[in-house]
PDB file of C-alpha atoms and ligand atoms in Angstrom:
ATOM      1  CA  MET A   1      23.905  22.505 -83.046  1.00  0.00           C
ATOM      2  CA  SER A   2      26.880  20.588 -81.745  1.00  0.00           C
ATOM      3  CA  LYS A   3      27.195  21.278 -78.032  1.00  0.00           C
ATOM      4  CA  THR A   4      25.788  18.553 -75.811  1.00  0.00           C
ATOM      5  CA  ILE A   5      23.299  20.001 -73.349  1.00  0.00           C
ATOM      6  CA  ILE A   6      21.962  16.774 -71.838  1.00  0.00           C
ATOM      7  CA  SER A   7      23.986  13.654 -71.335  1.00  0.00           C
ATOM      8  CA  VAL A   8      22.454  10.445 -70.001  1.00  0.00           C
ATOM      9  CA  GLN A   9      24.720   7.429 -69.406  1.00  0.00           C
ATOM     10  CA  ASP A  10      23.602   3.919 -68.425  1.00  0.00           C
ATOM     11  CA  LEU A  11      20.438   5.178 -66.773  1.00  0.00           C
ATOM     12  CA  VAL A  12      18.564   2.539 -64.786  1.00  0.00           C
ATOM     13  CA  LYS A  13      15.283   2.868 -62.910  1.00  0.00           C
ATOM     14  CA  ASN A  14      13.822   0.066 -60.826  1.00  0.00           C
ATOM     15  CA  TYR A  15      10.357   0.222 -59.322  1.00  0.00           C
ATOM     16  CA  GLY A  16      10.682  -2.557 -56.738  1.00  0.00           C
ATOM     17  CA  ASN A  17      11.564  -5.704 -58.675  1.00  0.00           C
ATOM     18  CA  PHE A  18      10.489  -4.191 -61.978  1.00  0.00           C
ATOM     19  CA  GLN A  19      13.130  -2.528 -64.147  1.00  0.00           C
ATOM     20  CA  ALA A  20      11.394   0.252 -66.074  1.00  0.00           C
ATOM     21  CA  VAL A  21      14.563   1.799 -67.562  1.00  0.00           C
ATOM     22  CA  LYS A  22      17.296  -0.674 -68.429  1.00  0.00           C
ATOM     23  CA  GLY A  23      20.555   1.198 -68.844  1.00  0.00           C
ATOM     24  CA  ILE A  24      19.893   3.774 -71.538  1.00  0.00           C
ATOM     25  CA  SER A  25      22.384   6.322 -72.852  1.00  0.00           C
ATOM     26  CA  PHE A  26      21.761   9.320 -75.089  1.00  0.00           C
ATOM     27  CA  GLU A  27      22.798  12.896 -75.637  1.00  0.00           C
ATOM     28  CA  VAL A  28      20.713  15.893 -76.562  1.00  0.00           C
ATOM     29  CA  LYS A  29      22.369  18.712 -78.488  1.00  0.00           C
ATOM     30  CA  GLU A  30      21.764  22.333 -77.699  1.00  0.00           C
ATOM     31  CA  GLY A  31      19.043  23.846 -79.885  1.00  0.00           C
ATOM     32  CA  GLU A  32      17.553  20.615 -81.125  1.00  0.00           C
ATOM     33  CA  ILE A  33      14.078  19.166 -80.781  1.00  0.00           C
ATOM     34  CA  PHE A  34      14.707  15.685 -79.445  1.00  0.00           C
ATOM     35  CA  GLY A  35      11.894  13.127 -79.430  1.00  0.00           C
ATOM     36  CA  LEU A  36      11.425  10.171 -77.118  1.00  0.00           C
ATOM     37  CA  LEU A  37       9.154   7.682 -78.860  1.00  0.00           C
ATOM     38  CA  GLY A  38       7.875   4.335 -77.716  1.00  0.00           C
ATOM     39  CA  PRO A  39       4.809   2.367 -76.704  1.00  0.00           C
ATOM     40  CA  ASN A  40       2.941   3.033 -73.452  1.00  0.00           C
ATOM     41  CA  GLY A  41       5.013   1.818 -70.533  1.00  0.00           C
ATOM     42  CA  ALA A  42       8.320   2.029 -72.437  1.00  0.00           C
ATOM     43  CA  GLY A  43       9.856   4.282 -69.778  1.00  0.00           C
ATOM     44  CA  LYS A  44       9.663   7.682 -71.487  1.00  0.00           C
ATOM     45  CA  SER A  45       8.031   9.633 -68.664  1.00  0.00           C
ATOM     46  CA  THR A  46      10.230   7.956 -66.064  1.00  0.00           C
ATOM     47  CA  THR A  47      13.317   9.008 -68.020  1.00  0.00           C
ATOM     48  CA  LEU A  48      12.088  12.582 -68.410  1.00  0.00           C
ATOM     49  CA  GLU A  49      11.128  12.899 -64.750  1.00  0.00           C
ATOM     50  CA  ILE A  50      14.569  11.685 -63.660  1.00  0.00           C
ATOM     51  CA  ILE A  51      16.279  14.314 -65.819  1.00  0.00           C
ATOM     52  CA  GLU A  52      13.805  16.901 -64.503  1.00  0.00           C
ATOM     53  CA  THR A  53      15.037  16.042 -60.968  1.00  0.00           C
ATOM     54  CA  LEU A  54      11.497  14.978 -60.035  1.00  0.00           C
ATOM     55  CA  ARG A  55      12.153  11.241 -59.634  1.00  0.00           C
ATOM     56  CA  PRO A  56      15.185   9.455 -58.143  1.00  0.00           C
ATOM     57  CA  LYS A  57      17.156   7.151 -60.439  1.00  0.00           C
ATOM     58  CA  THR A  58      18.487   3.751 -59.475  1.00  0.00           C
ATOM     59  CA  SER A  59      21.853   4.174 -61.200  1.00  0.00           C
ATOM     60  CA  GLY A  60      23.625   5.865 -64.072  1.00  0.00           C
ATOM     61  CA  THR A  61      24.786   9.413 -64.638  1.00  0.00           C
ATOM     62  CA  VAL A  62      22.895  12.423 -65.919  1.00  0.00           C
ATOM     63  CA  SER A  63      24.263  15.862 -66.593  1.00  0.00           C
ATOM     64  CA  VAL A  64      22.372  18.900 -67.796  1.00  0.00           C
ATOM     65  CA  ASP A  65      24.359  21.789 -69.246  1.00  0.00           C
ATOM     66  CA  GLY A  66      27.427  20.511 -67.417  1.00  0.00           C
ATOM     67  CA  LEU A  67      25.564  20.242 -64.114  1.00  0.00           C
ATOM     68  CA  CYS A  68      25.585  16.905 -62.311  1.00  0.00           C
ATOM     69  CA  LEU A  69      22.129  15.575 -61.420  1.00  0.00           C
ATOM     70  CA  ASP A  70      23.370  14.074 -58.152  1.00  0.00           C
ATOM     71  CA  LYS A  71      25.290  17.111 -56.947  1.00  0.00           C
ATOM     72  CA  GLN A  72      23.486  20.108 -58.458  1.00  0.00           C
ATOM     73  CA  PRO A  73      19.773  19.309 -58.813  1.00  0.00           C
ATOM     74  CA  HIS A  74      18.765  22.794 -57.708  1.00  0.00           C
ATOM     75  CA  GLU A  75      20.991  24.398 -60.331  1.00  0.00           C
ATOM     76  CA  ILE A  76      19.443  22.128 -62.951  1.00  0.00           C
ATOM     77  CA  LYS A  77      15.925  23.129 -61.884  1.00  0.00           C
ATOM     78  CA  LYS A  78      16.759  26.752 -62.599  1.00  0.00           C
ATOM     79  CA  ILE A  79      17.594  26.175 -66.254  1.00  0.00           C
ATOM     80  CA  ILE A  80      14.828  23.759 -67.231  1.00  0.00           C
ATOM     81  CA  GLY A  81      11.141  24.283 -67.915  1.00  0.00           C
ATOM     82  CA  VAL A  82       8.635  21.615 -66.917  1.00  0.00           C
ATOM     83  CA  GLN A  83       4.904  21.643 -67.612  1.00  0.00           C
ATOM     84  CA  LEU A  84       3.062  22.670 -64.448  1.00  0.00           C
ATOM     85  CA  GLN A  85      -0.203  21.176 -63.314  1.00  0.00           C
ATOM     86  CA  THR A  86      -1.972  24.520 -63.198  1.00  0.00           C
ATOM     87  CA  SER A  87      -5.556  23.281 -63.111  1.00  0.00           C
ATOM     88  CA  GLY A  88      -5.408  21.301 -59.889  1.00  0.00           C
ATOM     89  CA  TYR A  89      -3.701  23.743 -57.580  1.00  0.00           C
ATOM     90  CA  TYR A  90      -5.174  27.180 -58.126  1.00  0.00           C
ATOM     91  CA  PRO A  91      -8.573  26.771 -59.791  1.00  0.00           C
ATOM     92  CA  GLY A  92      -9.640  30.277 -58.740  1.00  0.00           C
ATOM     93  CA  LEU A  93      -6.922  32.119 -60.642  1.00  0.00           C
ATOM     94  CA  ASN A  94      -7.071  33.236 -64.268  1.00  0.00           C
ATOM     95  CA  LEU A  95      -4.236  32.773 -66.763  1.00  0.00           C
ATOM     96  CA  LEU A  96      -2.749  36.180 -66.096  1.00  0.00           C
ATOM     97  CA  GLN A  97      -2.771  35.633 -62.332  1.00  0.00           C
ATOM     98  CA  LEU A  98      -1.252  32.158 -62.686  1.00  0.00           C
ATOM     99  CA  ILE A  99       1.654  33.484 -64.734  1.00  0.00           C
ATOM    100  CA  GLU A 100       2.160  36.300 -62.231  1.00  0.00           C
ATOM    101  CA  LEU A 101       2.109  33.789 -59.387  1.00  0.00           C
ATOM    102  CA  PHE A 102       4.643  31.481 -61.018  1.00  0.00           C
ATOM    103  CA  SER A 103       6.951  34.277 -62.125  1.00  0.00           C
ATOM    104  CA  GLY A 104       6.903  35.446 -58.506  1.00  0.00           C
ATOM    105  CA  LEU A 105       7.762  31.956 -57.301  1.00  0.00           C
ATOM    106  CA  TYR A 106      10.606  31.769 -59.811  1.00  0.00           C
ATOM    107  CA  ASN A 107      11.637  35.295 -58.932  1.00  0.00           C
ATOM    108  CA  ARG A 108      11.556  36.224 -62.619  1.00  0.00           C
ATOM    109  CA  ASP A 109      10.369  39.385 -64.232  1.00  0.00           C
ATOM    110  CA  VAL A 110       8.084  38.150 -67.022  1.00  0.00           C
ATOM    111  CA  ASP A 111       5.581  40.145 -69.035  1.00  0.00           C
ATOM    112  CA  PRO A 112       2.504  37.886 -68.691  1.00  0.00           C
ATOM    113  CA  MET A 113       0.729  39.417 -71.700  1.00  0.00           C
ATOM    114  CA  GLU A 114       3.780  38.919 -73.901  1.00  0.00           C
ATOM    115  CA  LEU A 115       3.874  35.271 -72.882  1.00  0.00           C
ATOM    116  CA  LEU A 116       0.127  34.843 -73.505  1.00  0.00           C
ATOM    117  CA  ASP A 117       0.597  36.512 -76.903  1.00  0.00           C
ATOM    118  CA  MET A 118       3.275  34.043 -77.808  1.00  0.00           C
ATOM    119  CA  VAL A 119       0.909  31.126 -77.204  1.00  0.00           C
ATOM    120  CA  ASN A 120      -1.994  32.959 -78.821  1.00  0.00           C
ATOM    121  CA  LEU A 121      -4.036  33.270 -75.614  1.00  0.00           C
ATOM    122  CA  ARG A 122      -4.193  37.041 -75.119  1.00  0.00           C
ATOM    123  CA  GLU A 123      -7.998  37.029 -75.346  1.00  0.00           C
ATOM    124  CA  LYS A 124      -8.132  34.364 -72.641  1.00  0.00           C
ATOM    125  CA  ALA A 125      -6.030  36.291 -70.113  1.00  0.00           C
ATOM    126  CA  LYS A 126      -8.982  36.639 -67.754  1.00  0.00           C
ATOM    127  CA  SER A 127     -10.221  33.064 -68.199  1.00  0.00           C
ATOM    128  CA  LYS A 128      -9.641  30.186 -65.819  1.00  0.00           C
ATOM    129  CA  VAL A 129      -7.800  27.068 -67.019  1.00  0.00           C
ATOM    130  CA  LYS A 130     -11.008  24.999 -66.784  1.00  0.00           C
ATOM    131  CA  GLU A 131     -12.673  27.359 -69.273  1.00  0.00           C
ATOM    132  CA  LEU A 132     -10.107  26.623 -71.994  1.00  0.00           C
ATOM    133  CA  SER A 133     -10.394  24.129 -74.858  1.00  0.00           C
ATOM    134  CA  GLY A 134      -8.004  21.163 -74.890  1.00  0.00           C
ATOM    135  CA  GLY A 135      -5.670  22.894 -77.318  1.00  0.00           C
ATOM    136  CA  GLN A 136      -5.703  26.134 -75.369  1.00  0.00           C
ATOM    137  CA  LYS A 137      -4.952  24.260 -72.141  1.00  0.00           C
ATOM    138  CA  GLN A 138      -1.947  22.611 -73.740  1.00  0.00           C
ATOM    139  CA  ARG A 139      -0.675  25.903 -75.154  1.00  0.00           C
ATOM    140  CA  PHE A 140      -1.016  27.456 -71.720  1.00  0.00           C
ATOM    141  CA  SER A 141       0.794  24.513 -70.198  1.00  0.00           C
ATOM    142  CA  VAL A 142       3.633  25.034 -72.698  1.00  0.00           C
ATOM    143  CA  ALA A 143       3.650  28.733 -71.778  1.00  0.00           C
ATOM    144  CA  THR A 144       4.170  27.813 -68.128  1.00  0.00           C
ATOM    145  CA  THR A 145       7.378  25.979 -69.063  1.00  0.00           C
ATOM    146  CA  LEU A 146       8.793  29.275 -70.336  1.00  0.00           C
ATOM    147  CA  ILE A 147       8.207  31.401 -67.239  1.00  0.00           C
ATOM    148  CA  ASN A 148      11.662  30.851 -65.770  1.00  0.00           C
ATOM    149  CA  GLN A 149      13.289  31.545 -69.160  1.00  0.00           C
ATOM    150  CA  PRO A 150      14.775  28.045 -69.325  1.00  0.00           C
ATOM    151  CA  ARG A 151      17.492  26.695 -71.631  1.00  0.00           C
ATOM    152  CA  ILE A 152      15.614  23.407 -72.069  1.00  0.00           C
ATOM    153  CA  ILE A 153      11.924  22.520 -71.912  1.00  0.00           C
ATOM    154  CA  PHE A 154      10.355  19.105 -71.390  1.00  0.00           C
ATOM    155  CA  LEU A 155       7.034  18.301 -73.046  1.00  0.00           C
ATOM    156  CA  ASP A 156       5.451  14.944 -72.185  1.00  0.00           C
ATOM    157  CA  GLU A 157       2.780  14.078 -74.779  1.00  0.00           C
ATOM    158  CA  PRO A 158       1.703  17.700 -75.231  1.00  0.00           C
ATOM    159  CA  THR A 159      -0.596  16.899 -78.156  1.00  0.00           C
ATOM    160  CA  THR A 160      -2.314  13.746 -76.895  1.00  0.00           C
ATOM    161  CA  GLY A 161      -6.069  14.093 -77.306  1.00  0.00           C
ATOM    162  CA  LEU A 162      -5.961  17.282 -79.366  1.00  0.00           C
ATOM    163  CA  ASP A 163      -7.825  17.784 -82.629  1.00  0.00           C
ATOM    164  CA  PRO A 164      -5.738  17.998 -85.826  1.00  0.00           C
ATOM    165  CA  GLN A 165      -5.675  21.803 -85.936  1.00  0.00           C
ATOM    166  CA  ALA A 166      -4.866  22.247 -82.264  1.00  0.00           C
ATOM    167  CA  ARG A 167      -2.074  19.736 -82.782  1.00  0.00           C
ATOM    168  CA  ARG A 168      -0.629  21.709 -85.680  1.00  0.00           C
ATOM    169  CA  SER A 169      -0.952  24.921 -83.746  1.00  0.00           C
ATOM    170  CA  LEU A 170       1.127  23.365 -80.972  1.00  0.00           C
ATOM    171  CA  TRP A 171       3.731  22.170 -83.484  1.00  0.00           C
ATOM    172  CA  GLU A 172       4.237  25.723 -84.672  1.00  0.00           C
ATOM    173  CA  LEU A 173       4.548  26.884 -81.084  1.00  0.00           C
ATOM    174  CA  VAL A 174       7.210  24.273 -80.337  1.00  0.00           C
ATOM    175  CA  LYS A 175       9.156  25.269 -83.464  1.00  0.00           C
ATOM    176  CA  GLN A 176       8.905  28.915 -82.494  1.00  0.00           C
ATOM    177  CA  ILE A 177      10.287  28.158 -79.023  1.00  0.00           C
ATOM    178  CA  ARG A 178      13.184  26.209 -80.492  1.00  0.00           C
ATOM    179  CA  ASP A 179      13.875  28.956 -83.031  1.00  0.00           C
ATOM    180  CA  LYS A 180      14.390  31.312 -80.100  1.00  0.00           C
ATOM    181  CA  GLY A 181      17.182  29.039 -78.910  1.00  0.00           C
ATOM    182  CA  THR A 182      15.490  26.768 -76.381  1.00  0.00           C
ATOM    183  CA  THR A 183      16.241  23.051 -76.544  1.00  0.00           C
ATOM    184  CA  VAL A 184      13.105  20.882 -76.556  1.00  0.00           C
ATOM    185  CA  ILE A 185      12.631  17.295 -75.398  1.00  0.00           C
ATOM    186  CA  ILE A 186       9.244  15.932 -76.363  1.00  0.00           C
ATOM    187  CA  THR A 187       7.420  12.623 -76.147  1.00  0.00           C
ATOM    188  CA  THR A 188       4.667  11.735 -78.577  1.00  0.00           C
ATOM    189  CA  HIS A 189       2.721   8.787 -79.937  1.00  0.00           C
ATOM    190  CA  TYR A 190       2.200  10.535 -83.267  1.00  0.00           C
ATOM    191  CA  MET A 191       4.850   9.589 -85.787  1.00  0.00           C
ATOM    192  CA  ASP A 192       3.854  12.328 -88.235  1.00  0.00           C
ATOM    193  CA  GLU A 193       4.433  14.780 -85.433  1.00  0.00           C
ATOM    194  CA  ALA A 194       7.847  13.348 -84.593  1.00  0.00           C
ATOM    195  CA  GLU A 195       8.783  13.364 -88.277  1.00  0.00           C
ATOM    196  CA  TYR A 196       7.734  16.995 -88.648  1.00  0.00           C
ATOM    197  CA  LEU A 197       9.164  18.341 -85.389  1.00  0.00           C
ATOM    198  CA  CYS A 198      12.128  16.312 -84.248  1.00  0.00           C
ATOM    199  CA  ASP A 199      15.721  16.733 -85.375  1.00  0.00           C
ATOM    200  CA  ARG A 200      16.482  13.378 -83.795  1.00  0.00           C
ATOM    201  CA  VAL A 201      14.450  10.719 -82.036  1.00  0.00           C
ATOM    202  CA  ALA A 202      15.213   7.842 -79.686  1.00  0.00           C
ATOM    203  CA  ILE A 203      12.828   4.923 -79.916  1.00  0.00           C
ATOM    204  CA  ILE A 204      12.450   3.230 -76.545  1.00  0.00           C
ATOM    205  CA  ASP A 205      10.905  -0.188 -76.046  1.00  0.00           C
ATOM    206  CA  SER A 206      10.628  -1.913 -72.662  1.00  0.00           C
ATOM    207  CA  GLY A 207      13.186   0.402 -71.105  1.00  0.00           C
ATOM    208  CA  LYS A 208      15.813   0.110 -73.855  1.00  0.00           C
ATOM    209  CA  ILE A 209      16.741   2.399 -76.718  1.00  0.00           C
ATOM    210  CA  ILE A 210      16.315   0.355 -79.886  1.00  0.00           C
ATOM    211  CA  ALA A 211      17.028   3.112 -82.430  1.00  0.00           C
ATOM    212  CA  MET A 212      18.276   6.682 -82.379  1.00  0.00           C
ATOM    213  CA  ASP A 213      18.812   9.027 -85.298  1.00  0.00           C
ATOM    214  CA  ALA A 214      17.202  11.734 -87.429  1.00  0.00           C
ATOM    215  CA  PRO A 215      13.721  10.608 -88.567  1.00  0.00           C
ATOM    216  CA  ASP A 216      14.808  10.808 -92.193  1.00  0.00           C
ATOM    217  CA  LYS A 217      17.816   8.549 -91.552  1.00  0.00           C
ATOM    218  CA  LEU A 218      15.679   5.951 -89.783  1.00  0.00           C
ATOM    219  CA  ILE A 219      13.231   5.969 -92.692  1.00  0.00           C
ATOM    220  CA  ASP A 220      16.063   5.606 -95.224  1.00  0.00           C
ATOM    221  CA  GLU A 221      17.499   2.701 -93.252  1.00  0.00           C
ATOM    222  CA  LEU A 222      14.147   0.943 -93.324  1.00  0.00           C
ATOM    223  CA  ILE A 223      13.814   1.505 -97.075  1.00  0.00           C
ATOM    224  CA  ALA A 224      17.341   0.154 -97.570  1.00  0.00           C
ATOM    225  CA  THR A 225      16.196  -3.175 -96.109  1.00  0.00           C
ATOM    226  CA  GLY A 226      13.780  -3.489 -99.012  1.00  0.00           C
ATOM    227  CA  PHE A 227      10.738  -2.368 -97.053  1.00  0.00           C
ATOM    228  CA  GLU A 228       7.864  -1.087 -99.148  1.00  0.00           C
ATOM    229  CA  ARG A 229       4.492   0.235 -98.113  1.00  0.00           C
ATOM    230  CA  PRO A 230       1.819  -2.360 -98.914  1.00  0.00           C
ATOM    231  CA  LYS A 231      -0.052  -0.056-101.281  1.00  0.00           C
ATOM    232  CA  GLU A 232       0.430   3.193-103.086  1.00  0.00           C
ATOM    233  CA  MET A 233      -0.627   6.151-100.949  1.00  0.00           C
ATOM    234  CA  LYS A 234      -3.132   8.620-102.307  1.00  0.00           C
ATOM    235  CA  MET A 235      -2.084  12.244-102.687  1.00  0.00           C
ATOM    236  CA  ALA A 236      -4.141  13.158 -99.617  1.00  0.00           C
ATOM    237  CA  ASN A 237      -5.554  11.462 -96.566  1.00  0.00           C
ATOM    238  CA  LEU A 238      -8.593  11.861 -94.327  1.00  0.00           C
ATOM    239  CA  GLU A 239      -6.738  14.289 -92.092  1.00  0.00           C
ATOM    240  CA  ASP A 240      -6.171  16.524 -95.119  1.00  0.00           C
ATOM    241  CA  VAL A 241      -9.917  16.390 -95.783  1.00  0.00           C
ATOM    242  CA  PHE A 242     -10.664  17.310 -92.169  1.00  0.00           C
ATOM    243  CA  ILE A 243      -8.242  20.231 -92.147  1.00  0.00           C
ATOM    244  CA  LYS A 244      -9.509  21.477 -95.505  1.00  0.00           C
ATOM    245  CA  LEU A 245     -13.141  21.344 -94.375  1.00  0.00           C
ATOM    246  CA  THR A 246     -12.841  22.653 -90.823  1.00  0.00           C
ATOM    247  CA  GLY A 247      -9.661  24.645 -90.910  1.00  0.00           C
ATOM    248  CA  HIS A 248      -8.830  28.220 -91.375  1.00  0.00           C
ATOM    249  CA  SER A 249      -5.373  26.734 -91.780  1.00  0.00           C
ATOM    250  CA  LEU A 250      -4.084  27.131 -88.235  1.00  0.00           C
ATOM    251  CA  ARG A 251      -6.896  28.690 -86.314  1.00  0.00           C
ATOM    252  CA  GLU A 252      -6.780  28.649 -82.573  1.00  0.00           C
ATOM    253  CA  GLY A 253      -7.798  25.342 -81.055  1.00  0.00           C
TER     254      GLY A 253
HETATM  255  P1  ADP B 301       5.840   5.738 -70.647  1.00  0.00           P
HETATM  256  O1  ADP B 301       5.890   7.174 -70.254  1.00  0.00           O
HETATM  257  O2  ADP B 301       6.812   5.370 -71.725  1.00  0.00           O
HETATM  258  O3  ADP B 301       4.450   5.298 -71.009  1.00  0.00           O
HETATM  259  P2  ADP B 301       6.470   5.237 -67.871  1.00  0.00           P
HETATM  260  O4  ADP B 301       7.816   5.794 -67.664  1.00  0.00           O
HETATM  261  O5  ADP B 301       5.320   6.025 -67.366  1.00  0.00           O
HETATM  262  O6  ADP B 301       6.277   4.850 -69.413  1.00  0.00           O
HETATM  263  O7  ADP B 301       6.376   3.815 -67.192  1.00  0.00           O
HETATM  264  C1  ADP B 301       7.354   2.802 -67.452  1.00  0.00           C
HETATM  265  C2  ADP B 301       6.998   1.557 -66.662  1.00  0.00           C
HETATM  266  O8  ADP B 301       7.197   1.813 -65.271  1.00  0.00           O
HETATM  267  C3  ADP B 301       5.556   1.129 -66.815  1.00  0.00           C
HETATM  268  O9  ADP B 301       5.521  -0.287 -66.826  1.00  0.00           O
HETATM  269  C4  ADP B 301       4.892   1.653 -65.579  1.00  0.00           C
HETATM  270  O10 ADP B 301       3.805   0.866 -65.213  1.00  0.00           O
HETATM  271  C5  ADP B 301       5.997   1.590 -64.554  1.00  0.00           C
HETATM  272  N1  ADP B 301       5.878   2.659 -63.544  1.00  0.00           N
HETATM  273  C6  ADP B 301       5.827   3.986 -63.772  1.00  0.00           C
HETATM  274  N2  ADP B 301       5.757   4.685 -62.635  1.00  0.00           N
HETATM  275  C7  ADP B 301       5.735   3.761 -61.632  1.00  0.00           C
HETATM  276  C8  ADP B 301       5.667   3.849 -60.214  1.00  0.00           C
HETATM  277  N3  ADP B 301       5.599   5.021 -59.586  1.00  0.00           N
HETATM  278  N4  ADP B 301       5.674   2.696 -59.528  1.00  0.00           N
HETATM  279  C9  ADP B 301       5.781   1.499 -60.148  1.00  0.00           C
HETATM  280  N5  ADP B 301       5.844   1.349 -61.485  1.00  0.00           N
HETATM  281  C10 ADP B 301       5.829   2.467 -62.225  1.00  0.00           C
HETATM  282 MG1   MG B 302       4.432   8.644 -70.265  1.00  0.00          MG
END
């Protein structure tokens, strides 16, 4: 896990007079799950979309697997997976047809059923996106990032709005994808999720990186300052109750 696959140096993004990204630098290592954390408006999506070649930057340098964003955006597109907005464009197609369509567009030979199996949606192959639950939609959206067999996938808040089980189901999917060798960049507002999933996180606030390390290291650093939780935690929390009562551990969601 030592090779750098994404390198961002002094990245700046201005929207008119407003500077949304203020000169950030970070590297993502091959095979890691890297989290971008930060409050709404911090600049996470802007940063991701610039790396994804979908949004122009103001200044700075970005390279992806040795490819220069300015000179080789089309080469970069070929090796990254971005969540597609499947619901808006082709509402008449079912999941199987959508995967076939996209694999055709990417000129890739994918087995759609194998992909649907991986995200636990085989039974929904003939369903339309609008007929899926929130969790199923997100799993399908993650599946669409894999169609071009990318080296890196980008997931922007993939678990926002999901119920606790659907969230956990997605965590396992993300781990599974990484275990097959794909690098993952993810944004989330859930710190338990970042702690569970991410090898390293960058915390962004108002367009600046204010901390970057493994979650465990950041926690240890905080403890070293003398920080203590205000009260002793119980051995379980309400989420544990919810999962215990409603869950068949990780049922589909
Ligand atoms: P995050 O994903 O961390 O919530 P964003 O990258 O979406 O943050 O947005 C960062 C800041 O840039 C926000 O203040 C947002 O309002 C602003 N912003 C995002 N997109 C645009 C745009 N197209 N035009 C102008 N301002 C934008
Ligand atoms: Mg965002």
